[in-house]
PDB file of C-alpha atoms and ligand atoms in Angstrom:
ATOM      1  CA  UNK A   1       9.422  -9.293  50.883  1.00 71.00           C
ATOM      2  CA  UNK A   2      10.992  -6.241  50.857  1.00 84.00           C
ATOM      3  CA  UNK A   3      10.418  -2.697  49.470  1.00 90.00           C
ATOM      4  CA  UNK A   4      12.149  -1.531  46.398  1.00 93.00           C
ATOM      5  CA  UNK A   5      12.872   1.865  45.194  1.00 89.00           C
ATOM      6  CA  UNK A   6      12.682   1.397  41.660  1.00 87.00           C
ATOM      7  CA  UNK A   7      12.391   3.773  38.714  1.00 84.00           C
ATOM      8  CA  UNK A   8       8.769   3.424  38.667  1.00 86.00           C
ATOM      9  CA  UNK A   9       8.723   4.402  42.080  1.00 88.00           C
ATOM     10  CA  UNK A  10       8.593   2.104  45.568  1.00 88.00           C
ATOM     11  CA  UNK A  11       7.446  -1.210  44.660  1.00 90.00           C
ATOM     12  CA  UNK A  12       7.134  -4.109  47.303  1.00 91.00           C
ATOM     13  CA  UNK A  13       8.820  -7.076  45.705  1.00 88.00           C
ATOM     14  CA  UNK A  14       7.544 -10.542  45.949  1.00 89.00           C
ATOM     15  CA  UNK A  15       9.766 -13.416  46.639  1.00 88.00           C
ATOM     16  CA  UNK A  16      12.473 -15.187  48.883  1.00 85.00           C
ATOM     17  CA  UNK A  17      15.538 -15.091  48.451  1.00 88.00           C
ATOM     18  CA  UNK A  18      15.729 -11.677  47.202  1.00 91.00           C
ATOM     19  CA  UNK A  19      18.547  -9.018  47.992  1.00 93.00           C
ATOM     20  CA  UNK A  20      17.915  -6.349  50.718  1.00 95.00           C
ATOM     21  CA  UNK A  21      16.961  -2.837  49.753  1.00 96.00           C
ATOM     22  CA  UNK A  22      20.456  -0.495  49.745  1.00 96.00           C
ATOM     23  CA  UNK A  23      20.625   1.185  53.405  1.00 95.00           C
ATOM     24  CA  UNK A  24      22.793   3.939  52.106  1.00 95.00           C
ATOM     25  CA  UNK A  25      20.669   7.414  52.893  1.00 92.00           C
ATOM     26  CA  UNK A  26      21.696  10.158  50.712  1.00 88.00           C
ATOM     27  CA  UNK A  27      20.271  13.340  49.312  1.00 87.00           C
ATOM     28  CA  UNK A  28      18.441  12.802  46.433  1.00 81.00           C
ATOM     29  CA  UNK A  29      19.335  15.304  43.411  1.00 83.00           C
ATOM     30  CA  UNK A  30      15.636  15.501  42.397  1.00 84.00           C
ATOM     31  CA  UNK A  31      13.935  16.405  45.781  1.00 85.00           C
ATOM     32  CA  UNK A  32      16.638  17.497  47.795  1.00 91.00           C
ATOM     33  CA  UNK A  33      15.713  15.677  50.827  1.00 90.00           C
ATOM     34  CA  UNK A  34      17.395  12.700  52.622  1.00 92.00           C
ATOM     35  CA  UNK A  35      16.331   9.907  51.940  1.00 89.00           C
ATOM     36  CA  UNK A  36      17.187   5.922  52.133  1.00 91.00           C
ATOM     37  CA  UNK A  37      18.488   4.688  48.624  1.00 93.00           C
ATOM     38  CA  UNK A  38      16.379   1.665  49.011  1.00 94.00           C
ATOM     39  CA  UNK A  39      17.721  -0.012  45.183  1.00 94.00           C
ATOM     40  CA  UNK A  40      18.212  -3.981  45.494  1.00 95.00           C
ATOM     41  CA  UNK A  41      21.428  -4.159  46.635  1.00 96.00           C
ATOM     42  CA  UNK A  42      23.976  -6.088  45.238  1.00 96.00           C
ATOM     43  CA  UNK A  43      27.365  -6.120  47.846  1.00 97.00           C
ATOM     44  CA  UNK A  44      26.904  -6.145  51.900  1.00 96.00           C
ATOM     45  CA  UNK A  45      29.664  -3.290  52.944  1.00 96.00           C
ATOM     46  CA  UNK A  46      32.892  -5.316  54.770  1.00 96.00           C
ATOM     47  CA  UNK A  47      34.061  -2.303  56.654  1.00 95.00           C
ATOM     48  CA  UNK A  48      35.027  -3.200  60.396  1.00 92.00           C
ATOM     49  CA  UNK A  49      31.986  -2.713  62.875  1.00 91.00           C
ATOM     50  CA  UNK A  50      32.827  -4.329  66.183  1.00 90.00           C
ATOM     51  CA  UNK A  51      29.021  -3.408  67.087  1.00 91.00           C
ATOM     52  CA  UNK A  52      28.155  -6.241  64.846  1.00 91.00           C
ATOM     53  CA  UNK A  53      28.463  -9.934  65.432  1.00 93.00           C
ATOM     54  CA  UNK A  54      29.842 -10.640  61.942  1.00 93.00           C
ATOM     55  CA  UNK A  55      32.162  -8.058  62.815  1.00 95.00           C
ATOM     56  CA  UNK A  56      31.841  -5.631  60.033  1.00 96.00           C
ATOM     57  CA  UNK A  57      28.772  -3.358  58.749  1.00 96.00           C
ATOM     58  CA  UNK A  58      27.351  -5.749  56.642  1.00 96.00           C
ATOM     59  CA  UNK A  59      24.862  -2.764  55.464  1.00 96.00           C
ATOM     60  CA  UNK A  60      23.440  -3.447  52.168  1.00 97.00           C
ATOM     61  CA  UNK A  61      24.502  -1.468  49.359  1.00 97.00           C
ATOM     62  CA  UNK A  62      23.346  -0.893  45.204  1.00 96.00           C
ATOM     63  CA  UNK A  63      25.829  -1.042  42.281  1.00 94.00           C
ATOM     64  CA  UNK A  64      25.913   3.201  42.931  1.00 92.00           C
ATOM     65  CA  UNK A  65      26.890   3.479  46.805  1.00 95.00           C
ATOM     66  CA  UNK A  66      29.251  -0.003  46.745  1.00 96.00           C
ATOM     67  CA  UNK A  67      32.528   0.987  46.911  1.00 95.00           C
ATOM     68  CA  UNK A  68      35.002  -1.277  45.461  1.00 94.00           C
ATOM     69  CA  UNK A  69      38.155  -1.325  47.828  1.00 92.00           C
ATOM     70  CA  UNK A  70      39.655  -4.730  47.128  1.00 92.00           C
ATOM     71  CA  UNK A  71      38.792  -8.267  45.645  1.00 93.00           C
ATOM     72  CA  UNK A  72      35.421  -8.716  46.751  1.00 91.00           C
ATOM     73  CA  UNK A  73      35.701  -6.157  49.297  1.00 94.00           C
ATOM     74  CA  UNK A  74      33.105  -3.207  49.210  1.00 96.00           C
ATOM     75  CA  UNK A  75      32.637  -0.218  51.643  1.00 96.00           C
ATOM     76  CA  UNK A  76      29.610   1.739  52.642  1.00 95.00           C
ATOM     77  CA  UNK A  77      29.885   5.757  52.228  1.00 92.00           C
ATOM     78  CA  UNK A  78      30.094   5.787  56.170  1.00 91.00           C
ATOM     79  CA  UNK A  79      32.736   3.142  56.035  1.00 93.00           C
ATOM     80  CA  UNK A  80      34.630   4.610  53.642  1.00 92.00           C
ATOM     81  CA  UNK A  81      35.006   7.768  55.246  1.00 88.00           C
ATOM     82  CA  UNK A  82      36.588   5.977  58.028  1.00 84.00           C
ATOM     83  CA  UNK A  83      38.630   3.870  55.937  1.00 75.00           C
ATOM     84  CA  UNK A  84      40.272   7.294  55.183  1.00 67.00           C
ATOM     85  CA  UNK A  85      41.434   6.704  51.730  1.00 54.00           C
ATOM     86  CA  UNK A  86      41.824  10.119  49.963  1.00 53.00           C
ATOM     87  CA  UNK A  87      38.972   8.883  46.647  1.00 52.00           C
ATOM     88  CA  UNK A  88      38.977  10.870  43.318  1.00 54.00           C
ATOM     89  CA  UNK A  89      35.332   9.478  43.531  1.00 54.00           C
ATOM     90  CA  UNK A  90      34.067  10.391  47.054  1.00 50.00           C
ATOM     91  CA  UNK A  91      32.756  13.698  45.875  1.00 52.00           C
ATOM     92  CA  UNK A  92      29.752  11.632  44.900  1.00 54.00           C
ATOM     93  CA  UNK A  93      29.693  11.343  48.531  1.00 54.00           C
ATOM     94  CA  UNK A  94      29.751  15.031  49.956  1.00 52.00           C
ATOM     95  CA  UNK A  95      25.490  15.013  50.473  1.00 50.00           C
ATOM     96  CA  UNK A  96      25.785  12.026  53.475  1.00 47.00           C
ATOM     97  CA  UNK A  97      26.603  12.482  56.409  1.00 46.00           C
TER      98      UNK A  97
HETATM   99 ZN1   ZN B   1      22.170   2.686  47.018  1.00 62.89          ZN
HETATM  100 ZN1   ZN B   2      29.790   0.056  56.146  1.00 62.89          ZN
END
């Protein structure tokens, strides 16, 4: 049952089989503070993390921080920096890190 960060706020959602909350942490426009995304997500990021026993990040990520790289393929913002493709896009970026 995991916590949402919906528009109404942080709401614990009921239910199985439900997506994980985004992992992406970013700095949020309206406070200014760092914070994790926490929106249902809806792609797991396939950038290459050896750390991990699927072998890549697998972090959770919302229709805003999914990065569309290929076919089914989605980075994280961390992954994508690494990926090192020059983005029109990744100024939406610029706060991580
Ligand atoms: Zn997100
Ligand atoms: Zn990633």
């Amino acid at each position: 049952m995991p916590f949402y960060r919906l528009k109404t706020g942080i709401v614990h959602v009921k239910g199985t089989r439900l997506p994980a909350p985004c992992s992406v942490r970013f700095c949020w426009p309206t406070t200014g503070k760092e914070q994790d995304c926490m929106a249902p997500s809806a792609y797991l990021c396939d950038g290459a993390n050896e750390a991990n026993r699927s072998g890549t990040c697998d972090a959770p990520l919302c229709e805003l921080h999914a990065r569309q790289i290929g076919p089914n393929r989605h980075l994280c913002p961390t992954c994508l920096q690494s990926h090192g493709d020059s983005d029109p896009q990744s100024g939406l970026f610029t706060s991580i890190v």
